Amino acid sequence: MDSNVISCRKNIAAILMTGLAVLPAGAADIDNVVAKLLDNDTQLELARRQNAAASSELGTANLLDDPEVEFEFLSGKNDDRKYNLSVSQSFDWPGVYGARKRQIELERTGLQLGNELQVNEQRHALRTQLIDIIAANLVIKELSAAEDGCNRLLENLEREYKNGNVTILELNKMRVEVADFKLQLSEAYGNKEDLTSQLLSTVSSSASYADSDFDNLSSFPLVELMPMAHYVEEANNMAPSLRMAHNEALAAKARRDVANKNTLPGFSAGYRLSHEDGTLYNGFTFGVSLPFWRASAERKAAAAGEVSAMFGESVEKIRIEKSIEAAYKRALNLKSTLSAYGEALTVSDNAALLERAYNSGAITLTELVLDINYFVQANVKYIELQRQYYNVLAELSRYSDTLGM
């Protein structure tokens, strides 16, 4: 074989192999990024302020009624005048206040758990978005390397075409490959821009973030798939929605206790001053309110609410366990698929095998280019599978403050 052709083959192979390396998954500490984003989340700050206001308002439900002051002045014939002044205070049966205080404490705890639920949901959403950005960065890196290699090869082929070592068809095929990689790379950049815009949509304007702040996220987090029982136990102990459901059951029981005690009579006591026919009278008043009409209906409604809340807690526990089971099955399937892809892409040195085949003349330039493109697309698919896998692991670990295990 002509030495120029051999040299051409080696140059072509060396250039094309630069874009064929599989990008490994390493450790990326995304939890620090998530923590900073949560600290500047305007929606979470709004929710905290609203819950704080609601918590303050709950305290007003257990105060005494305002004292009532009444003044009466009457005049008649012959300049007869009389007046009455009365001051009274009404209050519930003493046990009602203790029961209502317990109810308010539980409802305030429910507001706090609601905040925790919102933070947990947002933390999970941010982790998912950051994993998507990591995948986008890896795809951009993969396609950029492929595009750079093809651009250098195109320049090399144009020189070799002038020297008569390659055909115009081979040159045109490479031009198409370069154009295709440019298109894919443009789409990858657009996808990353969409992801970062979505990520920063709820961040306070006072926090300075830019797309470039996420460029260094170039490897997936090191998260191991734990036994399913681990995730179920973690959810049972830490899931805010389950803790909210349990707290709501306790609050419903407290509301029933309040309703039961509201069937007892209330009281009012006061002072009265009266001036009539030149005589001054004063003394005290005492009254009893008898809850005949609404107490029984309120008690029945509170009992039904307690049963409903207890059932809701059971339903939420089942829902969480079923969602964990479904996510775990997806994780196992993706892990198996990733293992098969990894064996094909990482165990064998595909770049060296293709280079050897091309340099020996076993495959043509067209076949080499097609095979290189095949493995580049396989690497992109491998990154996509990793993205799905780590997102499922993030879903399974959503009740942990730290993603990495």
XYZ file of C-alpha atoms in Angstrom:
405
model
C 0.000 0.000 0.000
C 1.215 3.525 -0.831
C 2.929 5.243 2.120
C 0.793 8.380 1.617
C -2.400 6.318 1.902
C -1.090 4.542 5.016
C -0.203 7.875 6.590
C -3.618 9.231 5.643
C -5.339 6.259 7.260
C -3.414 6.686 10.507
C -4.145 10.406 10.655
C -7.839 9.844 9.994
C -8.104 7.112 12.610
C -6.242 9.135 15.236
C -8.488 12.157 14.683
C -11.732 10.204 14.822
C -10.839 8.294 17.986
C -10.700 11.524 20.034
C -14.480 11.646 20.221
C -15.108 8.029 21.111
C -14.188 7.812 24.792
C -16.973 6.878 27.203
C -17.491 9.549 29.818
C -17.466 7.897 33.254
C -19.837 8.726 36.073
C -18.012 10.187 39.049
C -18.890 11.980 42.261
C -20.690 15.289 41.888
C -21.734 16.997 45.133
C -25.008 18.499 44.021
C -26.382 18.778 47.558
C -24.379 21.978 48.185
C -25.894 23.500 45.053
C -29.363 22.361 46.128
C -28.917 23.896 49.586
C -27.963 27.276 48.097
C -30.897 27.209 45.699
C -33.316 26.333 48.510
C -32.015 29.238 50.606
C -32.885 31.636 47.764
C -36.206 30.071 46.746
C -38.850 32.802 46.704
C -41.804 30.399 46.690
C -40.563 28.632 49.809
C -39.966 31.960 51.535
C -43.524 33.036 50.667
C -44.907 29.761 52.021
C -42.942 30.182 55.270
C -44.325 33.683 55.751
C -47.887 32.564 55.018
C -47.617 29.655 57.449
C -46.164 31.933 60.132
C -49.159 34.252 59.729
C -51.571 31.305 59.848
C -49.843 29.989 62.991
C -50.272 33.338 64.722
C -53.927 33.453 63.742
C -54.556 30.009 65.269
C -53.686 31.386 68.707
C -56.658 33.762 68.616
C -59.087 30.833 68.678
C -58.404 30.080 72.358
C -58.785 33.573 73.805
C -61.612 34.661 76.083
C -64.441 36.559 74.467
C -64.183 40.316 74.816
C -65.889 41.753 77.906
C -69.282 43.250 77.199
C -70.240 46.671 78.592
C -73.820 47.947 78.368
C -75.192 51.306 79.457
C -78.888 52.160 79.494
C -80.423 55.598 80.111
C -84.189 56.237 80.168
C -86.184 59.385 80.888
C -89.920 59.770 81.459
C -92.513 62.310 82.476
C -91.836 64.678 85.293
C -88.127 64.477 84.527
C -87.964 60.941 85.813
C -84.662 59.355 84.802
C -83.038 56.025 85.334
C -79.899 54.393 84.075
C -78.221 50.976 84.185
C -74.584 50.029 83.719
C -73.529 46.411 83.367
C -70.199 44.694 82.674
C -70.084 40.969 81.899
C -67.572 38.344 80.815
C -68.489 35.039 79.230
C -66.295 31.934 79.170
C -66.491 28.309 78.176
C -66.348 25.293 80.414
C -62.783 25.312 81.838
C -61.787 21.990 80.241
C -62.500 23.367 76.773
C -59.487 25.698 76.867
C -57.015 22.911 77.570
C -58.505 20.750 74.804
C -58.465 23.637 72.352
C -54.846 24.460 73.245
C -53.870 20.877 72.358
C -55.755 21.190 69.055
C -53.983 24.457 68.189
C -50.560 22.980 68.967
C -51.222 20.083 66.601
C -52.520 22.392 63.869
C -49.383 24.511 64.204
C -47.305 21.359 63.920
C -49.273 20.585 60.763
C -48.254 23.961 59.322
C -44.592 23.250 60.120
C -44.857 19.836 58.476
C -46.446 21.525 55.476
C -43.328 23.677 55.194
C -41.148 20.578 55.436
C -43.195 18.904 52.714
C -42.740 21.884 50.383
C -38.995 21.963 51.059
C -38.745 18.217 50.464
C -40.674 18.434 47.194
C -38.541 21.342 45.989
C -35.315 19.617 47.060
C -36.305 16.559 45.033
C -37.244 18.710 42.023
C -33.896 20.537 42.178
C -31.950 17.284 42.446
C -33.765 15.937 39.408
C -33.105 19.127 37.434
C -29.422 19.123 38.393
C -29.055 15.493 37.341
C -30.652 16.477 34.024
C -28.122 19.321 33.714
C -25.260 16.916 34.460
C -26.523 14.668 31.659
C -26.805 17.677 29.338
C -23.217 18.681 30.147
C -21.984 15.153 29.430
C -23.865 15.014 26.119
C -22.437 18.406 25.141
C -18.944 17.197 26.017
C -19.421 13.993 24.028
C -20.835 15.737 20.956
C -18.281 18.567 21.151
C -15.448 16.054 21.083
C -17.064 14.286 18.133
C -17.607 17.572 16.291
C -14.015 18.697 16.905
C -12.711 15.387 15.622
C -14.887 15.559 12.525
C -13.876 19.160 11.841
C -10.184 18.249 11.976
C -10.855 15.200 9.851
C -12.739 17.294 7.314
C -9.742 19.586 6.974
C -7.490 16.540 6.591
C -9.785 14.978 3.976
C -9.941 18.172 1.961
C -6.142 18.141 1.734
C -6.086 14.435 0.907
C -8.805 14.926 -1.719
C -6.584 17.442 -3.461
C -3.776 14.868 -3.335
C -6.080 12.215 -4.777
C -6.036 9.919 -1.719
C -9.804 10.129 -0.985
C -12.883 10.452 -3.174
C -15.404 13.267 -3.328
C -18.040 10.862 -1.907
C -15.954 10.257 1.194
C -15.428 13.985 1.569
C -19.152 14.745 1.185
C -20.105 12.051 3.702
C -17.824 13.678 6.249
C -19.379 17.076 5.504
C -22.812 15.572 6.274
C -21.490 14.052 9.525
C -20.057 17.410 10.607
C -23.375 19.141 9.865
C -25.260 16.448 11.796
C -23.029 16.774 14.855
C -23.421 20.569 14.743
C -27.208 20.139 14.754
C -27.131 17.685 17.640
C -24.798 19.930 19.597
C -27.051 22.943 19.030
C -30.032 20.951 20.303
C -28.029 19.840 23.344
C -27.136 23.442 24.195
C -30.776 24.451 23.782
C -31.857 21.652 26.102
C -29.389 22.795 28.751
C -30.579 26.392 28.497
C -34.170 25.245 29.034
C -33.117 23.199 32.066
C -31.174 26.029 33.697
C -33.978 28.529 33.037
C -36.445 26.195 34.717
C -34.038 25.639 37.604
C -33.592 29.352 38.267
C -37.238 30.328 37.744
C -37.982 30.383 41.487
C -34.657 31.756 42.703
C -34.599 35.207 44.274
C -33.422 37.952 41.936
C -30.991 39.072 44.643
C -29.050 35.823 44.179
C -26.614 35.984 41.282
C -26.749 32.800 39.222
C -25.924 32.192 35.584
C -25.961 29.211 33.237
C -22.181 28.990 33.529
C -22.487 28.311 37.274
C -23.637 24.801 36.419
C -20.977 23.992 33.808
C -18.764 22.315 36.405
C -21.460 19.731 37.114
C -20.041 17.129 34.771
C -20.426 13.841 36.621
C -23.310 11.996 38.211
C -23.540 11.688 42.025
C -22.256 8.520 43.613
C -25.487 6.960 44.827
C -25.770 3.247 45.481
C -28.999 1.302 45.094
C -29.916 0.142 48.596
C -32.317 -2.709 49.491
C -35.957 -1.704 49.073
C -36.599 -2.179 52.812
C -34.144 0.666 53.457
C -36.221 3.123 51.423
C -39.499 1.952 52.957
C -38.131 2.366 56.495
C -36.696 5.778 55.627
C -40.056 6.911 54.224
C -41.991 5.609 57.237
C -39.698 7.561 59.571
C -39.097 10.739 57.584
C -41.685 11.290 54.828
C -43.286 14.697 55.552
C -46.558 13.714 53.862
C -46.891 10.645 56.118
C -45.995 12.666 59.200
C -48.563 15.247 58.130
C -51.211 12.547 57.762
C -50.385 11.187 61.224
C -50.461 14.682 62.722
C -53.796 15.353 61.030
C -55.217 12.213 62.659
C -54.054 13.505 66.056
C -55.472 16.962 65.315
C -58.802 15.418 64.305
C -58.906 13.553 67.621
C -58.162 16.819 69.421
C -60.995 18.536 67.514
C -63.330 15.748 68.605
C -62.253 16.261 72.232
C -63.029 19.975 71.892
C -66.422 19.181 70.367
C -67.213 16.754 73.195
C -66.349 19.339 75.838
C -68.375 21.976 74.006
C -71.493 20.010 74.965
C -70.929 21.242 78.534
C -72.471 24.573 79.527
C -70.721 27.902 79.297
C -70.917 30.701 81.832
C -70.995 34.440 82.107
C -70.432 36.636 85.148
C -70.619 40.377 85.590
C -71.342 43.461 87.621
C -74.433 45.691 87.389
C -75.083 49.202 88.607
C -78.619 50.628 88.463
C -80.076 54.003 89.458
C -83.846 54.141 89.658
C -86.231 56.487 91.525
C -83.359 58.091 93.315
C -82.122 54.787 94.614
C -78.763 53.273 93.630
C -78.553 49.523 93.214
C -75.493 47.408 92.480
C -74.736 43.721 92.431
C -73.500 40.884 90.251
C -74.953 38.786 87.460
C -74.396 35.154 86.572
C -75.578 33.290 83.482
C -75.394 29.814 81.958
C -75.434 29.004 78.223
C -76.904 25.622 77.370
C -75.590 24.134 74.058
C -78.807 22.470 72.978
C -78.821 22.969 69.226
C -75.359 22.692 67.658
C -73.268 20.698 70.125
C -74.545 17.273 69.108
C -74.118 17.954 65.374
C -70.602 19.355 65.902
C -69.651 16.300 67.948
C -70.838 13.922 65.230
C -68.995 15.911 62.535
C -65.775 15.877 64.579
C -66.027 12.109 65.104
C -66.484 11.578 61.361
C -63.494 13.829 60.696
C -61.336 11.723 63.038
C -62.290 8.503 61.232
C -61.537 10.140 57.877
C -58.126 11.408 59.028
C -57.137 7.984 60.399
C -58.112 6.380 57.092
C -56.149 9.065 55.228
C -53.009 8.167 57.193
C -53.352 4.501 56.165
C -53.924 5.471 52.531
C -50.850 7.729 52.476
C -48.648 4.991 53.917
C -49.832 2.538 51.253
C -49.333 5.153 48.505
C -45.738 5.810 49.552
C -44.882 2.118 49.785
C -46.382 1.432 46.341
C -44.502 4.366 44.790
C -41.243 3.109 46.311
C -41.919 -0.387 44.990
C -42.578 0.927 41.472
C -39.481 3.167 41.533
C -37.340 0.305 42.810
C -38.435 -1.922 39.938
C -37.528 0.837 37.465
C -34.137 1.205 39.135
C -33.433 -2.529 38.830
C -34.400 -2.544 35.135
C -32.256 0.513 34.389
C -29.340 -0.901 36.346
C -29.494 -4.105 34.294
C -29.637 -2.135 31.028
C -26.759 0.094 32.112
C -24.693 -2.966 32.934
C -25.221 -4.300 29.407
C -24.352 -0.936 27.854
C -21.318 -0.576 30.106
C -20.027 -3.978 29.090
C -20.283 -3.020 25.417
C -18.834 0.480 25.786
C -16.253 0.247 28.555
C -14.928 -3.320 28.739
C -13.549 -3.400 25.194
C -11.401 -0.656 23.677
C -13.700 0.026 20.745
C -11.588 2.963 19.577
C -8.445 0.824 19.302
C -10.355 -1.977 17.567
C -11.777 0.388 14.961
C -8.426 2.072 14.441
C -6.748 -1.287 13.896
C -9.458 -2.426 11.506
C -9.239 0.752 9.450
C -5.436 0.886 9.335
C -5.337 -2.737 8.163
C -7.827 -2.021 5.399
C -10.533 -4.271 6.869
C -13.055 -1.405 6.791
C -13.383 1.612 4.556
C -13.380 5.243 5.598
C -17.161 5.334 5.199
C -17.546 2.305 7.445
C -15.167 3.848 9.982
C -17.131 7.091 10.079
C -20.430 5.224 10.435
C -19.021 3.048 13.224
C -17.592 6.059 15.040
C -20.979 7.803 14.804
C -22.650 4.601 16.011
C -20.561 4.535 19.184
C -20.944 8.276 19.761
C -24.726 7.834 19.666
C -24.366 4.788 21.924
C -22.470 6.944 24.428
C -25.216 9.561 24.267
C -27.818 6.843 24.899
C -25.687 5.550 27.770
C -25.704 9.033 29.329
C -29.488 9.195 28.924
C -29.892 5.851 30.689
C -27.632 7.080 33.486
C -29.780 10.214 33.768
C -32.907 8.112 34.159
C -31.221 5.772 36.629
C -29.889 8.505 38.911
C -33.207 10.325 38.786
C -34.907 7.162 40.032
C -32.294 6.884 42.794
C -32.977 10.514 43.687
C -36.681 9.677 43.876
C -35.968 6.741 46.173
C -33.733 8.967 48.329
C -36.110 11.918 48.350
C -36.619 11.719 52.127
C -32.889 12.056 52.852
C -31.242 15.429 53.427
C -28.186 14.095 51.560
C -28.434 12.423 48.172
C -25.159 10.501 48.370
C -25.106 7.328 50.430
